[in-house]
Amino acid sequence: MKYFILFGPPGAGKGTQATAMVEKYNLHHISTGALLRKEIAAGTELGLQAKALIEDGHLVPDEVVEGMIESEFQSVKGVDGFLLDGFPRTLPQAEALDAILAKTSEEVTATVSIMIPDEMIMERIKGRALKEGRADDASEEIINNRIATYHNQTEPLIEYYTKAGRYNEIDGVGTIEEVQGRIFTIMDRF
Ligand code: AP5
Ligand code: MG
């Protein structure tokens, strides 16, 4: 199995690009953000715990998302691999992912990182807020918290995967098709 990490700040285009990637490479898309939003919509206990954190622009506890990832790996069959969107997001999550994969003698195949500047994050998320109405897109304050959370807790993963020889970065500025072309060029190598 191949395990691709789709990395990047909020609003970089991870969800947008994931659709074509999973189709072209026969992968199963796992977005921890989308899974958490589903739990919130269903009003589960987990959803209730996650709601306030997400709507303030903070991360949910590592164990919560680690459990979600492992159960998706175990339950999904018939694909050539997984596309992890929004996971891992902290160093402990990256270490937990390595440990989960080590149980079956597997490892992360590659990280594909979509990079855009902070000003563009704000612009794109505000645009999406008009269409999708996500609660964590609702104010500049929340978006700024998410940007700060990314820089403080998630950005250190760039060094982690660079050291592991698994980091590939592309420029996320450009049309959706241009960005997709850059991503496919990297994915074709694996
Ligand atoms: P999550 O859902 O993962 O949100 P995120 O990482 O903040 O990323 P987004 O979904 O906002 O952006 P995206 O990169 O998918 O961009 P999109 O394609 O939509 O997480 C939400 C929350 O859940 C977290 O804040 C946290 O609380 C919690 N959570 C999730 N995972 C967790 C974890 N592992 N640990 C702990 N907590 C976790 O694009 C954005 C907009 O731009 C769209 O409108 C799109 O149409 C547009 N767009 C995209 N590409 C282009 C382009 N090239 N040109 C012009 N517009 C574009
Ligand atoms: Mg997304």
CSV table of C-alpha atoms and ligand atoms in Angstrom, one decimal:
chain,number,residue,atom,x,y,z
A,1,MET,CA,0.0,0.0,0.0
A,2,LYS,CA,1.1,3.6,-0.7
A,3,TYR,CA,0.6,6.2,1.9
A,4,PHE,CA,0.6,9.8,0.6
A,5,ILE,CA,0.4,12.8,2.9
A,6,LEU,CA,-1.2,15.9,1.4
A,7,PHE,CA,0.3,18.7,3.4
A,8,GLY,CA,-0.3,22.4,3.5
A,9,PRO,CA,-1.7,25.4,5.4
A,10,PRO,CA,-5.5,25.9,5.7
A,11,GLY,CA,-7.0,26.9,2.4
A,12,ALA,CA,-4.0,25.7,0.4
A,13,GLY,CA,-6.2,23.5,-1.8
A,14,LYS,CA,-5.8,20.1,-0.2
A,15,GLY,CA,-9.5,19.1,-0.5
A,16,THR,CA,-9.7,20.6,-4.0
A,17,GLN,CA,-6.8,18.7,-5.3
A,18,ALA,CA,-7.6,15.4,-3.5
A,19,THR,CA,-10.5,14.5,-5.7
A,20,ALA,CA,-8.4,14.1,-8.9
A,21,MET,CA,-5.5,12.5,-7.1
A,22,VAL,CA,-7.6,9.7,-5.6
A,23,GLU,CA,-9.1,9.0,-8.9
A,24,LYS,CA,-5.9,9.0,-10.9
A,25,TYR,CA,-3.9,6.9,-8.5
A,26,ASN,CA,-6.7,4.7,-7.0
A,27,LEU,CA,-6.3,6.0,-3.5
A,28,HIS,CA,-8.8,6.3,-0.6
A,29,HIS,CA,-9.1,10.0,0.6
A,30,ILE,CA,-9.0,10.5,4.4
A,31,SER,CA,-9.6,14.1,5.5
A,32,THR,CA,-9.6,14.2,9.3
A,33,GLY,CA,-11.3,17.6,9.1
A,34,ALA,CA,-14.1,16.2,7.0
A,35,LEU,CA,-14.5,13.1,9.4
A,36,LEU,CA,-14.7,15.5,12.4
A,37,ARG,CA,-17.3,17.7,10.7
A,38,LYS,CA,-19.3,14.5,10.0
A,39,GLU,CA,-19.1,13.6,13.8
A,40,ILE,CA,-20.3,17.2,14.7
A,41,ALA,CA,-23.2,17.0,12.2
A,42,ALA,CA,-24.2,13.7,13.6
A,43,GLY,CA,-24.1,15.0,17.2
A,44,THR,CA,-21.9,12.2,18.5
A,45,GLU,CA,-20.0,12.5,21.8
A,46,LEU,CA,-16.7,12.9,19.8
A,47,GLY,CA,-18.3,15.6,17.7
A,48,LEU,CA,-19.4,17.5,20.8
A,49,GLN,CA,-15.9,17.4,22.2
A,50,ALA,CA,-14.4,18.5,18.9
A,51,LYS,CA,-16.8,21.3,18.0
A,52,ALA,CA,-15.6,24.0,20.4
A,53,LEU,CA,-11.9,23.4,19.5
A,54,ILE,CA,-12.5,23.4,15.8
A,55,GLU,CA,-14.7,26.5,15.9
A,56,ASP,CA,-11.9,28.3,17.8
A,57,GLY,CA,-9.3,27.3,15.2
A,58,HIS,CA,-7.5,24.9,17.6
A,59,LEU,CA,-6.5,21.3,17.0
A,60,VAL,CA,-8.4,18.3,18.5
A,61,PRO,CA,-6.4,15.9,20.7
A,62,ASP,CA,-3.9,13.8,18.9
A,63,GLU,CA,-5.4,10.5,20.1
A,64,VAL,CA,-8.8,11.3,18.6
A,65,VAL,CA,-7.5,11.7,15.0
A,66,GLU,CA,-4.9,8.8,15.4
A,67,GLY,CA,-7.8,6.5,16.2
A,68,MET,CA,-9.8,7.7,13.2
A,69,ILE,CA,-6.8,7.1,10.8
A,70,GLU,CA,-6.1,3.6,12.1
A,71,SER,CA,-9.7,2.5,11.8
A,72,GLU,CA,-9.9,3.8,8.2
A,73,PHE,CA,-6.7,1.9,7.3
A,74,GLN,CA,-8.2,-1.3,8.6
A,75,SER,CA,-11.7,-0.9,7.1
A,76,VAL,CA,-11.0,0.3,3.5
A,77,LYS,CA,-10.1,-2.4,0.9
A,78,GLY,CA,-9.6,-2.4,-2.8
A,79,VAL,CA,-7.4,0.6,-3.2
A,80,ASP,CA,-3.7,1.0,-4.0
A,81,GLY,CA,-3.2,3.4,-1.1
A,82,PHE,CA,-4.4,6.2,1.0
A,83,LEU,CA,-4.3,10.0,0.7
A,84,LEU,CA,-4.0,11.6,4.1
A,85,ASP,CA,-5.4,15.2,4.0
A,86,GLY,CA,-4.9,17.2,7.1
A,87,PHE,CA,-3.1,14.4,9.0
A,88,PRO,CA,-0.6,14.4,10.5
A,89,ARG,CA,-0.6,17.9,11.9
A,90,THR,CA,1.7,17.6,14.9
A,91,LEU,CA,5.0,15.8,15.6
A,92,PRO,CA,3.3,13.3,17.9
A,93,GLN,CA,0.8,12.5,15.1
A,94,ALA,CA,3.6,12.0,12.6
A,95,GLU,CA,5.3,9.6,15.1
A,96,ALA,CA,2.0,7.8,15.7
A,97,LEU,CA,1.5,7.4,12.0
A,98,ASP,CA,5.0,5.8,11.6
A,99,ALA,CA,4.2,3.5,14.5
A,100,ILE,CA,0.8,2.4,13.0
A,101,LEU,CA,2.5,1.7,9.7
A,102,ALA,CA,5.4,-0.1,11.3
A,103,LYS,CA,3.0,-2.7,12.7
A,104,THR,CA,2.5,-4.0,9.1
A,105,SER,CA,6.1,-3.2,8.0
A,106,GLU,CA,5.0,-0.2,6.0
A,107,GLU,CA,6.0,3.4,5.8
A,108,VAL,CA,4.9,6.8,4.5
A,109,THR,CA,5.5,6.9,0.7
A,110,ALA,CA,5.7,10.6,0.2
A,111,THR,CA,4.5,14.0,1.4
A,112,VAL,CA,3.1,16.4,-1.2
A,113,SER,CA,3.0,19.8,0.2
A,114,ILE,CA,1.0,22.7,-1.3
A,115,MET,CA,2.4,26.0,-0.3
A,116,ILE,CA,0.6,29.4,-0.4
A,117,PRO,CA,1.4,32.7,1.4
A,118,ASP,CA,-0.7,33.7,4.5
A,119,GLU,CA,-2.5,36.5,2.7
A,120,MET,CA,-3.8,34.0,0.2
A,121,ILE,CA,-5.0,31.7,2.9
A,122,MET,CA,-7.2,34.5,4.2
A,123,GLU,CA,-8.5,35.3,0.7
A,124,ARG,CA,-9.3,31.7,-0.3
A,125,ILE,CA,-11.0,30.8,3.0
A,126,LYS,CA,-13.1,34.0,2.9
A,127,GLY,CA,-14.1,33.0,-0.6
A,128,ARG,CA,-15.1,29.5,0.5
A,129,ALA,CA,-17.1,30.9,3.5
A,130,LEU,CA,-19.5,32.5,1.0
A,131,LYS,CA,-20.1,29.1,-0.7
A,132,GLU,CA,-19.8,26.4,2.0
A,133,GLY,CA,-20.6,28.1,5.4
A,134,ARG,CA,-18.0,26.1,7.4
A,135,ALA,CA,-18.2,27.3,11.0
A,136,ASP,CA,-14.4,27.6,11.2
A,137,ASP,CA,-14.3,29.9,8.2
A,138,ALA,CA,-16.7,32.3,9.8
A,139,SER,CA,-14.4,35.1,11.0
A,140,GLU,CA,-11.0,36.6,10.5
A,141,GLU,CA,-10.2,35.9,14.1
A,142,ILE,CA,-10.8,32.1,13.7
A,143,ILE,CA,-8.9,32.0,10.4
A,144,ASN,CA,-5.9,33.8,12.1
A,145,ASN,CA,-6.0,31.3,14.9
A,146,ARG,CA,-5.9,28.5,12.3
A,147,ILE,CA,-2.9,30.1,10.5
A,148,ALA,CA,-1.1,30.5,13.9
A,149,THR,CA,-1.8,26.9,14.8
A,150,TYR,CA,-0.4,25.8,11.4
A,151,HIS,CA,2.8,27.8,11.9
A,152,ASN,CA,3.3,26.7,15.5
A,153,GLN,CA,2.3,23.0,15.5
A,154,THR,CA,2.2,21.8,11.9
A,155,GLU,CA,5.1,23.5,10.2
A,156,PRO,CA,7.7,21.6,12.2
A,157,LEU,CA,6.6,18.5,10.2
A,158,ILE,CA,8.4,20.0,7.1
A,159,GLU,CA,11.7,19.3,8.8
A,160,TYR,CA,10.5,15.9,10.1
A,161,TYR,CA,9.7,14.7,6.6
A,162,THR,CA,12.6,16.4,4.9
A,163,LYS,CA,15.0,14.5,7.3
A,164,ALA,CA,13.1,11.3,6.4
A,165,GLY,CA,13.7,12.0,2.7
A,166,ARG,CA,9.9,12.1,2.2
A,167,TYR,CA,9.2,15.8,1.6
A,168,ASN,CA,8.1,17.3,-1.8
A,169,GLU,CA,6.8,20.8,-2.0
A,170,ILE,CA,5.0,22.5,-4.8
A,171,ASP,CA,3.8,26.1,-5.4
A,172,GLY,CA,0.1,26.3,-4.6
A,173,VAL,CA,-0.3,29.7,-6.4
A,174,GLY,CA,-1.9,29.4,-9.8
A,175,THR,CA,-5.0,27.9,-11.3
A,176,ILE,CA,-6.4,24.7,-9.9
A,177,GLU,CA,-5.2,22.9,-13.2
A,178,GLU,CA,-1.7,24.4,-12.9
A,179,VAL,CA,-1.4,23.2,-9.3
A,180,GLN,CA,-2.8,19.8,-10.2
A,181,GLY,CA,-0.2,19.4,-13.0
A,182,ARG,CA,2.6,20.1,-10.4
A,183,ILE,CA,1.2,17.5,-8.0
A,184,PHE,CA,0.8,14.8,-10.7
A,185,THR,CA,4.5,15.4,-11.8
A,186,ILE,CA,5.5,14.4,-8.2
A,187,MET,CA,3.0,11.6,-7.8
A,188,ASP,CA,4.1,9.9,-11.0
A,189,ARG,CA,7.4,9.2,-9.4
A,190,PHE,CA,5.9,6.8,-6.8
B,1,AP5,P1,-9.3,20.7,7.9
B,1,AP5,O1,-10.7,20.4,7.3
B,1,AP5,O2,-8.2,19.8,7.5
B,1,AP5,O3,-9.0,22.2,7.4
B,1,AP5,P2,-7.6,22.9,7.0
B,1,AP5,O4,-6.4,22.1,7.1
B,1,AP5,O5,-7.7,24.2,7.7
B,1,AP5,O6,-7.8,23.0,5.5
B,1,AP5,P3,-9.0,23.5,4.7
B,1,AP5,O7,-9.9,22.4,4.5
B,1,AP5,O8,-9.5,24.8,5.3
B,1,AP5,O9,-8.3,23.9,3.3
B,1,AP5,P4,-7.9,23.0,2.1
B,1,AP5,O10,-6.4,23.0,2.0
B,1,AP5,O11,-8.6,21.7,2.0
B,1,AP5,O12,-8.4,24.0,0.9
B,1,AP5,P5,-9.6,23.8,-0.1
B,1,AP5,O13,-9.3,22.8,-1.1
B,1,AP5,O14,-10.9,23.7,0.6
B,1,AP5,O15,-9.4,20.8,9.4
B,1,AP5,C1,-10.4,21.6,10.1
B,1,AP5,C2,-10.2,21.5,11.6
B,1,AP5,O16,-10.4,20.2,12.1
B,1,AP5,C3,-8.8,21.9,12.1
B,1,AP5,O17,-8.6,23.3,12.2
B,1,AP5,C4,-8.7,21.2,13.4
B,1,AP5,O18,-9.5,21.8,14.4
B,1,AP5,C5,-9.4,19.8,13.1
B,1,AP5,N1,-8.5,18.8,12.6
B,1,AP5,C6,-8.4,18.3,11.4
B,1,AP5,N2,-7.4,17.4,11.3
B,1,AP5,C7,-6.8,17.4,12.5
B,1,AP5,C8,-5.7,16.7,13.0
B,1,AP5,N3,-4.9,15.9,12.2
B,1,AP5,N4,-5.3,17.0,14.3
B,1,AP5,C9,-6.0,17.8,15.1
B,1,AP5,N5,-7.1,18.5,14.6
B,1,AP5,C10,-7.5,18.3,13.4
B,1,AP5,O19,-9.5,25.3,-0.8
B,1,AP5,C11,-9.9,26.4,-0.1
B,1,AP5,C12,-10.6,27.4,-1.1
B,1,AP5,O20,-9.8,27.8,-2.1
B,1,AP5,C13,-11.8,26.7,-1.8
B,1,AP5,O21,-12.9,27.7,-1.9
B,1,AP5,C14,-11.3,26.4,-3.2
B,1,AP5,O22,-12.3,26.4,-4.1
B,1,AP5,C15,-10.3,27.5,-3.4
B,1,AP5,N6,-9.1,27.1,-4.2
B,1,AP5,C16,-8.4,25.9,-4.1
B,1,AP5,N7,-7.4,25.9,-5.0
B,1,AP5,C17,-7.4,27.1,-5.6
B,1,AP5,C18,-6.6,27.6,-6.7
B,1,AP5,N8,-5.6,27.0,-7.2
B,1,AP5,N9,-6.9,28.9,-7.1
B,1,AP5,C19,-8.0,29.5,-6.6
B,1,AP5,N10,-8.8,29.1,-5.6
B,1,AP5,C20,-8.5,27.8,-5.1
B,2,MG,MG,-9.9,20.7,3.3
